[in-house]
Each structure stands twice: as structure tokens, then as C-alpha cells.
XYZ file of C-alpha atoms in Angstrom:
760
model
C 103.674 107.555 56.581
C 105.388 110.499 55.211
C 107.153 110.882 58.573
C 108.118 107.252 58.237
C 109.590 107.960 55.015
C 111.531 110.833 56.191
C 112.737 109.133 59.540
C 113.986 106.355 57.044
C 115.849 108.565 54.725
C 117.590 110.219 57.335
C 118.697 107.098 58.835
C 120.243 105.994 55.534
C 122.220 109.130 55.594
C 123.490 108.883 58.975
C 124.929 105.665 58.284
C 127.153 106.485 55.580
C 130.596 106.007 56.120
C 131.630 109.551 54.910
C 129.479 111.127 58.051
C 130.989 109.437 60.503
C 132.231 111.717 62.974
C 134.543 112.029 65.843
C 132.637 114.726 67.758
C 131.232 114.225 71.140
C 127.515 114.125 69.793
C 128.703 111.165 67.542
C 129.948 109.133 70.085
C 127.110 109.807 71.974
C 124.970 108.464 68.838
C 123.066 111.657 68.735
C 122.716 113.363 65.196
C 120.742 116.059 63.815
C 117.096 114.930 62.893
C 116.941 112.630 66.010
C 118.577 109.538 63.949
C 121.833 107.857 65.379
C 124.904 108.001 63.368
C 127.128 104.929 63.054
C 129.197 107.082 65.002
C 133.054 106.954 66.124
C 133.339 103.601 67.830
C 135.995 101.929 69.777
C 138.285 100.684 66.807
C 137.281 103.820 64.003
C 139.470 106.592 63.242
C 137.362 109.309 62.448
C 138.030 112.779 61.246
C 136.072 115.499 63.372
C 133.097 116.801 62.238
C 132.756 120.310 63.187
C 129.006 120.726 61.851
C 127.568 118.428 64.737
C 126.355 121.106 67.481
C 124.292 118.780 69.316
C 123.056 120.088 72.833
C 123.140 116.492 74.135
C 126.898 115.933 73.552
C 128.096 114.153 76.500
C 131.236 114.465 78.690
C 133.170 111.896 80.465
C 132.741 112.609 84.508
C 135.105 114.706 85.700
C 136.734 114.342 88.842
C 134.143 115.481 91.565
C 131.256 115.995 89.292
C 128.081 115.292 90.568
C 126.514 112.217 89.352
C 123.166 111.078 90.230
C 123.640 107.372 89.423
C 126.813 106.181 90.814
C 125.005 103.882 92.968
C 122.031 101.936 92.523
C 120.631 99.124 90.927
C 122.430 98.844 87.641
C 120.201 96.032 86.347
C 117.557 98.358 84.867
C 114.787 96.745 86.581
C 112.705 98.199 89.158
C 113.902 97.334 92.930
C 110.943 97.383 95.346
C 107.942 98.997 96.488
C 109.890 102.673 96.806
C 112.414 102.618 94.104
C 111.688 103.238 90.452
C 114.276 101.343 87.956
C 116.381 103.093 85.524
C 114.703 105.494 83.235
C 116.323 103.711 80.274
C 115.852 100.098 81.416
C 119.608 99.562 80.446
C 121.526 96.547 82.217
C 124.960 98.130 82.931
C 126.094 95.354 85.470
C 128.455 92.871 85.028
C 128.928 89.776 87.130
C 127.146 89.761 90.494
C 126.815 92.645 89.775
C 129.225 95.589 89.819
C 128.214 98.453 87.685
C 130.440 99.038 84.673
C 130.531 102.820 84.620
C 131.003 103.790 88.292
C 132.287 100.683 89.850
C 129.902 100.458 92.367
C 129.194 96.867 93.822
C 125.353 96.312 94.472
C 123.643 93.393 95.774
C 120.071 92.750 96.647
C 119.155 90.159 99.316
C 115.760 88.748 99.470
C 115.178 87.699 102.983
C 111.328 87.334 102.613
C 109.916 87.627 99.195
C 106.783 89.760 98.919
C 103.460 88.088 100.505
C 100.362 87.560 98.574
C 98.498 90.712 97.606
C 98.960 94.088 96.276
C 102.187 95.659 97.882
C 102.471 92.844 100.190
C 105.204 92.897 102.816
C 108.749 91.927 102.069
C 111.956 91.847 103.626
C 114.759 93.039 100.586
C 118.036 94.748 101.491
C 120.160 96.694 98.925
C 123.581 97.104 99.343
C 125.898 99.896 97.790
C 129.440 99.949 97.963
C 129.690 103.825 96.664
C 127.129 104.771 99.177
C 129.071 102.976 102.111
C 132.230 104.329 101.112
C 130.699 107.683 101.313
C 129.351 107.112 104.961
C 125.728 106.574 104.057
C 124.130 104.216 106.758
C 120.836 102.704 106.971
C 119.094 100.897 109.797
C 121.214 97.795 108.492
C 124.534 99.488 108.746
C 126.782 100.928 106.019
C 125.871 100.756 102.590
C 122.837 98.587 103.252
C 119.021 99.451 103.296
C 115.835 98.314 103.395
C 113.345 98.343 100.644
C 111.118 101.027 102.422
C 114.073 102.903 103.275
C 113.683 105.761 100.604
C 114.031 109.017 101.997
C 114.065 112.517 100.855
C 116.901 115.092 101.518
C 115.605 119.232 101.197
C 117.569 121.485 100.209
C 117.702 125.277 99.406
C 117.193 124.922 95.528
C 116.178 121.302 95.219
C 114.638 117.881 96.682
C 116.860 114.761 96.296
C 115.363 111.637 96.753
C 117.656 108.906 97.794
C 116.431 105.579 97.236
C 116.207 102.293 99.074
C 118.300 100.745 96.250
C 120.884 103.550 96.161
C 119.979 105.895 93.456
C 119.431 109.445 93.687
C 116.999 111.451 91.759
C 117.015 115.314 91.856
C 113.911 117.432 91.771
C 114.503 121.244 91.141
C 112.261 123.737 92.369
C 110.035 125.455 89.401
C 110.930 129.078 89.136
C 107.572 130.770 90.254
C 106.433 127.467 91.541
C 107.938 126.647 94.687
C 105.788 124.230 95.759
C 106.033 121.924 92.795
C 109.779 120.420 91.823
C 110.345 118.328 88.479
C 113.371 116.425 87.646
C 115.155 116.557 84.285
C 113.597 113.382 83.160
C 109.739 113.511 82.814
C 109.516 109.805 83.383
C 110.448 110.301 87.237
C 107.375 112.087 88.325
C 107.211 115.127 89.998
C 107.276 116.028 93.946
C 104.566 118.495 95.368
C 105.310 120.293 98.789
C 101.917 120.563 100.858
C 102.235 122.979 103.593
C 100.669 121.608 106.997
C 100.698 123.024 110.511
C 103.155 120.412 111.824
C 105.571 120.832 108.629
C 105.563 120.407 104.997
C 104.554 117.362 103.495
C 106.178 115.984 100.277
C 104.301 113.952 97.763
C 106.287 112.183 95.166
C 104.149 111.061 92.175
C 105.511 108.558 89.809
C 104.010 108.465 86.346
C 102.269 105.095 86.613
C 100.142 107.095 89.525
C 102.135 105.422 92.706
C 102.651 108.251 95.376
C 105.217 108.345 98.095
C 104.407 110.651 100.980
C 107.442 111.782 103.004
C 106.999 113.784 106.266
C 108.475 117.499 107.164
C 111.679 115.511 108.129
C 111.916 113.550 104.791
C 111.117 110.370 105.972
C 108.629 107.933 104.010
C 105.076 107.727 105.960
C 103.034 106.095 102.835
C 103.039 104.279 99.537
C 99.786 104.591 97.689
C 98.633 103.161 94.557
C 95.860 104.878 92.468
C 93.929 101.700 92.895
C 93.737 102.360 96.792
C 95.789 100.205 98.242
C 98.496 101.664 100.434
C 101.829 100.917 103.086
C 102.028 102.962 106.188
C 105.041 103.289 107.681
C 105.588 104.552 111.315
C 108.858 105.700 112.778
C 109.696 106.437 116.641
C 110.654 109.843 118.189
C 114.372 109.240 117.290
C 113.230 108.924 113.654
C 113.677 105.136 113.248
C 111.638 102.888 111.315
C 109.635 100.704 113.870
C 106.263 99.280 111.662
C 105.538 98.653 108.320
C 101.681 97.611 107.688
C 100.699 96.616 103.995
C 97.170 96.775 102.557
C 96.470 93.024 103.997
C 96.841 94.451 107.254
C 100.343 92.176 107.953
C 103.000 94.440 109.559
C 106.726 93.965 110.380
C 107.740 95.161 113.628
C 111.449 96.274 113.630
C 113.376 96.303 117.003
C 116.556 97.929 117.797
C 119.030 96.842 120.667
C 119.218 99.309 123.615
C 121.092 102.740 123.441
C 125.055 102.460 124.065
C 125.560 98.890 122.974
C 127.885 100.297 120.013
C 125.137 99.535 117.430
C 121.845 101.420 116.918
C 120.747 99.582 113.856
C 117.771 96.866 113.563
C 118.292 93.622 115.767
C 115.448 92.244 114.820
C 112.234 92.471 112.513
C 109.270 90.453 113.203
C 107.042 89.187 110.502
C 104.484 86.964 109.530
C 106.457 84.092 109.026
C 108.629 84.467 112.094
C 111.889 86.434 113.064
C 114.635 87.576 111.217
C 117.830 88.154 113.242
C 120.770 90.936 112.065
C 124.185 91.224 113.590
C 126.104 94.368 112.992
C 129.845 95.231 114.368
C 131.466 98.413 114.328
C 134.459 98.973 112.617
C 137.058 102.096 112.217
C 137.442 103.445 108.971
C 140.114 105.721 107.725
C 138.829 109.356 106.561
C 138.644 110.114 102.545
C 141.586 112.070 101.574
C 141.768 115.121 98.729
C 142.121 112.395 95.965
C 139.241 110.143 97.221
C 141.522 107.549 98.420
C 141.732 106.147 101.730
C 144.498 105.025 103.853
C 145.780 101.400 103.511
C 147.507 98.930 100.880
C 146.984 99.571 97.224
C 145.229 97.527 94.706
C 145.012 93.621 95.345
C 144.332 92.971 91.457
C 141.582 90.458 92.437
C 143.445 88.705 95.007
C 142.059 87.189 98.390
C 143.674 89.192 101.318
C 146.694 87.931 102.925
C 149.039 89.131 106.005
C 151.133 90.919 103.549
C 148.256 92.898 102.228
C 147.817 94.586 105.361
C 151.029 96.191 105.372
C 151.139 100.038 106.210
C 150.248 102.616 103.611
C 153.470 103.588 102.577
C 154.625 100.107 101.534
C 152.022 100.092 98.869
C 152.359 103.777 97.609
C 149.009 105.342 99.443
C 148.965 109.013 99.182
C 151.294 110.490 101.694
C 148.401 112.384 103.637
C 146.602 109.218 104.010
C 148.941 107.560 106.174
C 148.030 109.573 108.896
C 143.948 109.670 108.383
C 141.819 109.974 111.343
C 139.759 106.884 112.046
C 135.895 107.213 112.353
C 133.527 104.513 113.371
C 130.953 102.686 111.184
C 128.841 99.424 111.685
C 128.606 96.727 108.910
C 125.940 94.110 108.824
C 128.205 90.533 109.151
C 125.025 88.073 109.480
C 121.334 87.797 108.894
C 119.513 84.661 110.752
C 116.078 83.182 109.573
C 113.123 81.780 111.198
C 112.929 78.320 112.078
C 115.546 75.685 113.460
C 119.112 75.841 113.151
C 118.869 72.059 112.507
C 116.636 70.493 109.956
C 116.338 67.397 107.849
C 114.632 69.547 105.295
C 117.551 71.631 104.571
C 117.338 75.286 103.565
C 119.443 78.307 104.839
C 119.580 79.132 108.456
C 121.783 82.574 107.801
C 123.618 84.269 105.553
C 127.086 85.929 106.531
C 128.860 89.057 104.956
C 132.419 89.373 104.603
C 134.222 92.763 104.484
C 138.263 91.427 104.328
C 139.837 94.818 102.734
C 141.466 96.844 105.462
C 141.499 99.866 102.555
C 137.897 99.804 102.739
C 136.556 98.284 105.467
C 132.785 98.667 104.769
C 133.273 97.137 101.056
C 131.438 93.900 100.771
C 133.856 91.182 99.678
C 131.895 87.766 99.894
C 128.738 86.090 100.987
C 128.656 82.684 102.613
C 125.218 80.990 103.104
C 124.967 78.651 106.393
C 123.028 75.333 105.136
C 121.009 73.685 107.719
C 121.973 70.134 108.561
C 120.100 67.243 110.253
C 122.608 67.622 112.940
C 124.844 69.793 114.521
C 125.566 73.851 113.701
C 124.750 74.993 110.073
C 127.616 74.547 107.438
C 129.090 77.602 105.773
C 129.700 77.644 102.209
C 131.225 80.932 100.160
C 128.933 81.707 97.168
C 130.375 85.085 95.980
C 133.503 87.019 96.258
C 134.521 90.842 95.117
C 137.690 92.811 95.103
C 138.321 96.648 94.780
C 140.577 98.989 93.491
C 142.529 101.809 95.913
C 139.465 103.964 94.722
C 137.185 101.701 95.638
C 135.742 100.767 92.710
C 134.910 97.103 91.866
C 137.292 95.189 89.732
C 136.415 91.481 90.445
C 133.221 89.512 90.847
C 133.554 85.507 91.065
C 131.160 82.849 91.975
C 132.542 80.747 95.296
C 135.761 81.972 96.721
C 138.269 83.890 95.267
C 140.681 81.443 93.557
C 144.335 81.236 93.767
C 146.388 83.983 92.060
C 146.742 83.485 87.913
C 143.367 81.035 88.131
C 139.978 82.195 87.168
C 136.856 80.916 89.151
C 133.147 80.336 87.988
C 131.663 83.630 85.988
C 134.537 85.666 86.998
C 134.634 89.135 85.906
C 137.527 91.675 86.317
C 137.121 95.290 85.532
C 139.521 98.006 84.610
C 139.229 101.805 84.577
C 141.933 103.049 82.302
C 140.514 106.426 81.705
C 137.396 108.454 82.474
C 133.991 106.930 80.274
C 136.099 103.924 79.882
C 135.875 100.157 81.332
C 137.626 97.118 80.189
C 136.344 93.750 81.338
C 137.556 90.484 80.793
C 135.650 87.352 81.417
C 136.722 83.930 82.878
C 137.564 82.804 79.210
C 140.342 85.997 78.808
C 137.806 87.852 76.166
C 138.098 91.383 76.592
C 134.722 93.827 76.023
C 134.850 97.505 76.096
C 132.295 99.998 77.420
C 132.135 103.400 76.771
C 130.231 106.020 79.073
C 129.620 109.577 79.758
C 127.486 111.956 81.838
C 124.444 113.188 80.006
C 121.655 115.371 82.145
C 123.716 114.368 85.342
C 123.667 110.579 85.057
C 126.053 108.258 83.535
C 124.619 107.003 80.553
C 126.219 103.866 78.478
C 127.330 104.739 74.854
C 128.706 101.729 73.463
C 129.486 98.042 74.381
C 131.743 96.109 72.250
C 132.980 92.653 72.837
C 131.502 89.051 73.921
C 130.631 90.459 77.415
C 130.183 87.571 80.288
C 127.459 85.182 81.957
C 126.003 88.005 83.497
C 126.545 90.932 81.381
C 124.161 92.928 79.938
C 123.672 93.201 76.073
C 126.956 93.536 74.004
C 127.836 94.848 70.632
C 125.402 97.736 70.998
C 125.430 101.452 70.913
C 122.877 103.908 72.403
C 121.786 107.633 71.858
C 119.992 109.746 74.154
C 117.789 113.101 74.027
C 119.594 115.985 76.081
C 117.271 115.273 79.216
C 118.645 111.479 79.178
C 115.948 109.419 77.432
C 117.250 106.396 75.385
C 116.482 107.622 72.050
C 118.481 105.064 69.698
C 119.717 101.423 69.686
C 121.745 100.333 67.323
C 122.874 96.758 67.033
C 126.408 95.966 65.835
C 128.452 92.959 64.480
C 131.903 91.797 65.500
C 133.447 94.391 63.421
C 131.418 97.361 65.165
C 129.335 98.066 61.799
C 125.463 98.717 62.478
C 123.274 95.851 61.987
C 119.957 97.032 63.295
C 118.712 100.216 64.590
C 115.414 101.066 67.061
C 114.796 104.727 67.708
C 112.184 106.642 69.710
C 110.463 109.679 69.365
C 109.148 111.428 72.744
C 106.542 113.888 73.705
C 106.908 116.522 76.165
C 105.623 114.631 79.144
C 108.673 111.786 77.967
C 106.098 109.410 76.715
C 106.917 107.438 73.395
C 104.768 108.517 70.256
C 106.918 106.864 67.949
C 109.312 103.710 67.426
C 111.105 102.986 64.183
C 113.104 100.005 63.781
C 115.100 99.293 60.669
C 117.778 96.805 59.232
C 121.258 98.696 58.116
C 123.065 95.282 56.676
C 121.970 96.012 53.282
C 123.260 98.597 50.539
C 120.041 100.641 51.638
C 118.300 100.872 55.293
C 115.048 98.831 55.252
C 112.078 99.506 57.649
C 111.526 96.617 59.751
C 108.651 98.100 61.656
C 106.827 101.391 62.579
C 104.725 101.718 65.662
C 103.026 104.745 66.712
C 101.426 105.352 70.297
C 98.599 108.111 70.862
C 98.214 109.509 74.171
C 95.597 111.082 76.096
C 95.899 114.746 76.815
C 98.442 114.673 79.918
C 98.284 118.449 80.827
C 94.745 118.407 82.118
C 95.212 115.397 84.087
C 98.101 116.386 85.514
C 96.638 119.650 87.118
C 93.411 118.220 88.131
C 92.779 117.820 91.825
C 92.928 114.147 93.096
C 89.779 113.020 94.431
C 89.325 113.881 98.209
C 91.686 116.895 97.582
C 89.483 119.431 95.844
C 91.605 122.151 97.312
C 94.878 121.605 96.704
C 97.122 120.554 93.682
C 98.275 116.856 93.264
C 100.596 115.771 90.788
C 98.850 113.778 88.194
C 99.832 110.734 86.838
C 100.950 110.258 83.169
C 98.088 108.310 81.250
C 99.401 104.941 79.477
C 99.112 104.705 75.773
C 95.629 104.747 74.339
C 96.515 103.582 71.073
C 99.098 101.803 69.139
C 98.950 101.653 65.431
C 101.421 99.316 63.181
C 101.059 98.598 59.388
C 98.305 95.902 58.627
C 99.866 92.978 56.739
C 97.476 94.544 53.970
C 99.274 97.281 52.231
C 98.108 100.440 53.096
C 95.964 99.739 56.095
C 96.494 99.928 59.701
C 96.753 97.417 62.844
C 95.419 99.323 65.820
C 95.232 98.468 69.287
C 92.766 100.819 71.356
C 92.837 100.571 75.087
C 90.502 102.615 77.863
C 91.396 102.963 81.430
C 89.515 104.039 84.207
C 90.557 106.733 86.912
C 92.927 104.420 88.544
C 94.954 103.854 85.587
C 93.379 100.116 85.081
C 92.515 98.953 81.718
C 88.837 98.628 81.082
C 88.637 97.733 77.702
C 90.900 96.580 74.733
C 90.069 96.786 70.891
C 92.418 95.235 68.459
C 91.339 95.910 64.972
C 93.002 94.958 61.860
C 92.385 92.792 58.532
C 92.626 89.268 57.588
C 94.054 88.754 54.056
C 91.556 85.669 53.465
C 87.879 86.190 53.597
C 85.422 83.556 55.473
C 85.158 81.577 52.842
C 88.871 81.049 52.197
C 89.541 83.488 49.381
C 92.117 85.701 48.948
C 89.985 88.823 49.842
C 91.059 91.219 52.487
C 88.417 91.787 55.185
C 88.422 93.921 58.271
C 88.598 91.677 61.732
C 88.084 93.033 65.335
C 88.243 91.698 68.905
C 87.425 93.218 72.345
C 88.325 92.443 75.582
C 86.462 94.164 78.808
C 87.579 93.954 82.424
C 85.026 95.121 85.229
C 86.303 96.275 88.513
C 84.421 97.068 92.200
C 85.472 99.220 95.026
C 85.728 97.202 98.139
C 87.069 98.338 101.317
C 88.466 101.846 99.083
C 90.219 99.559 96.677
C 89.678 99.266 92.980
C 89.824 95.484 92.330
C 88.982 93.312 89.321
C 86.094 91.421 89.354
C 85.247 90.025 86.033
C 86.986 89.762 82.754
C 85.372 89.332 79.455
C 86.800 87.562 76.573
C 86.235 88.131 72.535
C 83.606 85.825 72.416
C 80.060 86.739 71.791
C 77.969 86.334 75.118
C 75.322 83.922 75.607
C 71.782 85.054 77.319
C 72.984 85.161 80.811
C 76.054 87.082 79.994
C 77.814 84.821 82.834
C 80.440 82.249 83.288
C 78.004 79.663 82.850
C 77.120 80.659 79.146
C 80.054 82.750 78.058
C 83.743 83.461 77.961
C 83.808 85.477 81.198
C 86.112 85.105 84.535
C 84.769 86.350 87.702
C 86.984 86.856 90.804
C 85.335 86.804 94.443
C 87.408 88.679 96.925
C 87.130 88.905 100.819
C 85.624 91.432 102.729
C 88.809 93.858 102.694
C 89.529 93.658 99.132
C 92.783 91.804 99.846
C 92.387 88.007 98.741
C 90.576 86.240 96.129
C 88.453 83.559 97.517
C 86.740 82.185 94.602
C 87.251 82.093 90.693
C 84.581 81.230 88.168
C 85.796 80.199 84.562
C 83.918 79.800 81.679
C 81.463 77.041 81.830
C 80.604 77.623 85.326
C 83.737 76.264 86.755
C 84.247 77.451 90.215
C 87.299 76.847 92.671
C 87.607 78.153 96.319
C 90.923 79.552 97.928
C 91.611 79.710 101.653
C 94.522 81.551 102.727
C 96.310 81.617 105.981
C 95.237 84.526 107.739
C 98.451 85.840 109.072
C 100.709 85.232 105.977
C 97.770 85.243 102.981
C 99.739 81.994 101.555
C 97.167 79.806 99.798
C 96.115 76.805 102.475
C 93.227 74.813 100.226
C 92.049 75.276 96.822
C 88.614 73.318 95.986
C 86.662 72.677 92.961
C 82.936 72.329 92.578
C 83.499 68.645 91.964
C 85.096 68.380 95.328
C 88.662 67.869 94.250
C 91.196 69.465 96.851
C 94.722 70.280 97.666
C 95.946 71.418 100.645
C 99.199 73.043 101.380
C 101.865 73.510 103.987
C 104.683 76.145 103.918
C 107.924 76.993 105.280
C 109.314 80.095 106.913
C 110.522 81.090 103.755
C 107.219 80.790 102.205
C 107.716 77.966 99.961
C 105.472 75.060 99.728
C 107.078 71.925 101.524
C 104.292 69.457 101.636
C 100.862 69.266 99.974
C 98.088 66.578 99.472
C 95.445 66.293 96.640
C 91.952 64.324 97.225
C 89.266 63.296 94.881
C 85.422 62.516 95.707
C 85.296 59.002 96.420
C 88.944 58.279 97.229
C 89.830 56.821 100.314
C 93.465 57.844 99.905
C 95.232 61.224 99.432
C 98.289 61.728 97.121
C 100.612 63.291 99.577
C 103.919 65.493 98.374
C 106.778 66.446 100.355
C 109.777 68.771 99.043
C 113.018 69.747 100.310
C 115.132 72.613 99.306
C 119.066 73.601 99.668
C 120.402 76.878 101.588
C 120.026 78.767 98.308
C 116.146 77.799 97.779
C 116.480 75.120 94.795
C 113.987 72.735 95.017
C 116.390 69.199 95.437
C 114.083 66.609 96.304
C 110.419 65.493 95.926
C 108.831 62.514 97.640
C 105.443 61.381 97.011
C 103.209 58.667 98.815
C 100.022 57.847 100.160
C 101.109 57.671 103.942
C 103.050 60.517 105.403
C 105.452 58.331 107.084
C 106.105 56.503 103.687
C 106.705 58.550 101.228
C 109.124 57.412 98.838
C 111.711 59.684 96.749
C 110.621 60.653 92.887
C 113.791 62.644 92.279
C 116.788 64.173 93.756
C 119.210 66.857 92.454
C 122.053 69.061 93.387
C 123.242 72.473 92.570
C 126.494 74.186 92.985
C 127.668 77.482 94.677
C 127.199 79.417 91.531
C 123.420 77.923 91.698
C 123.333 75.370 88.563
C 122.348 72.281 88.270
C 124.933 69.384 88.857
C 123.094 66.093 88.613
C 119.549 64.690 88.723
C 118.542 61.220 89.731
C 115.154 59.676 89.526
C 113.348 57.019 91.496
C 114.080 54.207 88.740
C 118.075 54.902 89.124
C 118.613 57.107 85.809
C 121.436 60.073 86.585
C 121.865 62.647 84.648
C 124.891 64.896 85.164
C 125.630 68.445 83.742
C 129.547 70.143 83.578
C 129.870 73.847 82.671
C 132.782 75.990 82.010
C 133.620 78.971 83.580
C 130.841 80.930 81.817
C 128.220 78.840 82.625
C 127.459 77.206 79.389
């Protein structure tokens, strides 16, 4: 407890008003002793403190400064099979979303959600306006990449990973170890260079054990999990991705148009659920000027394009050199058509269309429309999102639906301004303003402080952050409306970037009050990191960073501990959980503290080279057979490939069998031991559209049918005993912002919903 007491004392000292400093270190939330100060916030006038000299002191990004996260998913979560999420987990997105620090417009589009099974096939696209402006083009056009299009760039002194979601991760070559490259942030993992006669290979190992293998040209060729499942990627002689095969044996076949037709991007992708078609078009774009701007009109301030906006550059005051800028060619994705008929009574989306309406930035995404299937005739388009950019190409507006008339606001309307480096002002649809402060720490833009009400799709607000010198999030402080600290959560890390202690405190009183202290115990990672992997005894492979083996907190009994201990197998899968602590009362109900303990066990089997879960043993004592028939055990039975679960045995001997579609892996039938059965049918989007249930001794089945709108929302459910005479149970409708508008049931009861522009 001495360490926790020392941290609490330091925390109390750090929030005294007299110690608030205006130095860069205080604004970053970094202070001596590892405790965040109250800092010099947006509305505070602080005297400079020359005593602070912290190495992690941030600086606002200077013009031309190399920053690794100008693009990428700003929402903090992982972005797919070949893209790590943000190392800090922070949500930097506003609206639909735009990165509030860089102004990058990011868009994730899910054409085919991941099919059932580990690393199941998916068709997911990522768009980044920042990368499009720089001329980065994937197989789907400028700024667009499939979730499998992570690549490696080889430099003399470093390796650079450009993730499919747009994030760049830099790995420097280690002095004296040229075959080994590491990021400044240990949570990004490590790359090992493996010499081969055909050229070097590059293995990027994530801390959780996932490995991405790149060939000598930096092309991704395999995604491997420590449990044995892997995805294979095949390229043609021109280096184009042509096939993706998942662990279940399903494949995506990528087809390209003939050479010389103006586009060499993907034309079709054949999947287990049908063909997805992609339409791209060529466009001339102006080259970037010395100032980073392009030829064309000036800022539109969020207005929709009109003929007056297409005037010459000089009319809008663009830089003189940009008036004669050379044009270069690019391609942009304008439409994606989905499998299935163009007309259908079942609804759904036939296609999605993408708009690029800003002549200054011809590859900047300015809107999305959905083309909904109709019972008769062509699909009907509906605009669902609009975006606008300033002269520098930064996103300045995001709104649901079409851009409203000038002076008006739309649903979830967000406007952004960038008055100075490291500062962004956001205005939501109600006219409320929020200020974001950021700086570059360890080569990446970091969020320092957020003050204001935020927006419908903003991350947390009224918060302040502090970081370690290598960019790990060390301190999170919540603030009240006046900017005073309310609570603080602080982390301490080991040399591998793992959290070893977390301290939470209430700062609202005269003295800080400790709320929680958690210690994390880890296995020794050094031996594991340098140990050769199975099957690779003659070459070093980067090792996974083991998960915590224990989390310790204070017990409800003063002076005692509550412990959760975990054991893992060689694949990093949990095999035992032990929870131990104290109860304040004994078995007789008397106030007499007694120790208590429970355990969970997981058992795995190797099938087809994969470590799969076959049994879970609960905390209750086993019966004589130690089986699901007399114990709290669950057993899973797999197919011969280790791809899909075929049967589940639960406590009491209850058994259910599952039949899956051999092509898609989607469930077709579930049957229990008593003969109750459910049969399902799915559409080309993988959504269940029909299912029926029957019981032993019943002649009639209960049938259900579902309909979806163009956004994938369930809008109608029909039931009955005859497929030709199904009766509606309810219907509902959603608007373009995905908000429920009304719901009507079979009895005639109607409910309606109305919202303000913040979707409340």
C-alpha cells in the first residue's frame, strides 16, 4: 500500500492551484512523479513554471512535420484483420467521422460482414481523405483500401506499415540488430526480417500474438493467429491482390478490368454470398502547391457546390502558383453494387454511390447515397451523408443526409474550424462549441484536452489527458463544466508497455480520495520474446507479450486482497481463472470474514493444426462422471477442419446440433435432443430473412419472415403457419440518420419518435 499512498499524496500536490503551470509539459498533463497536474486549460491564465522539464513535453505539429496518424480510424477501435486500433483507445472522431486533430475524413464501409468462424472472410472498405489528397490509391481508387490491403514500405533506416485503415506505423531498425525493427510504442509489436533466397520476408508480430507476413515487395501474404488459424493472400505477377482465403476454406476472388480501359482497380469481387461490383472513374486532379493547397476555389464554409463555386482560382484568392498547376490523373470509387436483384419486395440496398463534388479536391468524399431496392423499377437513391472541406483539404463539416441550405443545420450537423496549430473548434447542430487541444508526442497527434458539450457522435468531452514519452496514455482526468478536475485515472507501465498499476481518485473534495487501486502482474516477457516459435527452431521470431496473469485489488475486508489469477496455454488462450477474496459474513450469516474462492477451466484440442475450445468447466463441484450430464460443464464438438461447431452439450446433458451452409458457414438448422428444430434462410447480405420452428408431435410449423430497409434495419416481421399467408406482426421505419421514426403493431397501435438535431 505504500506505493498507492505515495501516488495519492503526489496526486494531491499536483492539483493544488498554485502548482498549475503554463509550460508545455503541464499542458500535456505530464508532471514529475507520473501524476497529471490540473494543467493550464483552455480558460485558465497560468504563470509559466520553469521547474518542469519533462521529456514528453509536446509541441504543436509544425508545417511539414512527419506525423504517423494524420489518417486512419479516429474512433480508437480495431479496424479489421490487418489493422491495429489506436494504441490509446481514444475516440478522436466527430460526426461521421472527421478526425478533430488532423481534419482527415475517415469512412468505413461494410459490404460483407465477417462470415462465421475465426478470421472469417469480409469485404470492408476504408476511406481516408488525407491519403487520397496525397495520391495514395489502393485497388479501389484514391483513398480507398480493402481491409486486407495493409502493406509494408521498406526504407534504409526503418520499415513503415501502412495499415488498411490508413494509419501509418513506423519501425526503426535497431542498432546492432539490423534484422529487428521496433516501434517507439511497445504496444505496436515488432518486425523481424527473415532472409530468404527469393528475397527477405518481414514478420510483424502483434503483442497479442497475431502475425502478419509480408513478402520481399512489402505485400501482405498471410495473417496468422497463435491458435493456428490463418488467412492466405495471393497476388498476380503485377502485384495485384487476386485471392483471399480464410481458415474455413472460403475465398474472395478479385477481378480487374482489361488493361487500357482507364482503370486498373478492382471491377468485381466474387464471394460465397455472390458478386460485388465496383465502378471507378478517372479524374484529373491538380498537383499540390508549395503551401499544400491545390488549384481551385477557396473555402465553401460547408455549403453545397454551386456553379459560382467552380470559378477560376484567382476569383477565390487561391495561391498564384496554383492557377497554372499541372493536372494529374486519379481514379475514384463512385459506386458499389451488391449481389441480388435490382428490384425486390424484400427491400434492402441494391448499391451505394459515392459523391466527390468539391472541384478543389476531386478525390475528397463529399457524400454517400444508398440505392434502395423497390418492388418494381430501378433502385431509388437516398442521400445519407454529406461532408465539406476547407482549402487545405481538411474536413470542416459532417451532416446526416444532404447539406441543408445556407444558414440552416441538419441532423447531427458538425462544423469544424482550425484557428491555430493544435487547436480545433467544433460547433454542433445546436450551436454549442467544443474546443479540442492536441499536440505531437512520439511522432503522433495526441489529444490533450476536450472542453465543451461535444456532439451526437463525438468522443468523451470535458477530459484532459497525459502521456508517457513514447506516447502511451498515462493519465485521464475528467473535468466539470468550469474545467476543474473531478476524477483521475492513472496508469503505470513496465518496459513492454503493459499496465502494472492503475490508480483512480476523486478530486472534488478538499483532498483527493482514493477510489480504486489495481495491480497487474505479468509473466516475464523477455524470455518469451526471444524464444523461438514452434516449427522455427533455427530463427528468432518476435514473441507475443503475455496477457496479465493476475489482477489484484483491495478486498471488501480492510487489509485483505481480492485476486483474479489467470493461466494461459502456449497459444495465449486462457486455461484457468482463479478468483479469491473474502466474504464479510460466514456460512451462518454472521459478520465474520471468511476466505472464498472459485475457479473456471477451459480445455482445448488441436484439430487441423488449430487450438479450439472443446470444454468449459464452471465453478461448481463436479459429479462422479465429470461430464455435462452431472456437472456444470459445456462441451463443444467441431467439424473435422476445426472450422465450425457442430454440437453443444450443456449442463444436464442438453445437446443441440448445428448444421451450417457448406459455402457460407451461416447456420441453416439447429436441433435439440427433444427434436425441436429451427431452420433458417439468409439473404445476400447474410441477414436472416426466413426461419421456421417445429416441435415433435406438431403437424404445423411456425414460420417467420423479415424485411430490411436499405440501411440493414429490420423493418417488418411477419408470422404464420403457411408460407403463402404470413401476417404482419409489426412494421417500423427509420430515417436517413438511422433513427427509429415509427412502430406499428398488428393491433393497430402506433408509436412515433421525434428528435432534435443531436438525435436526442
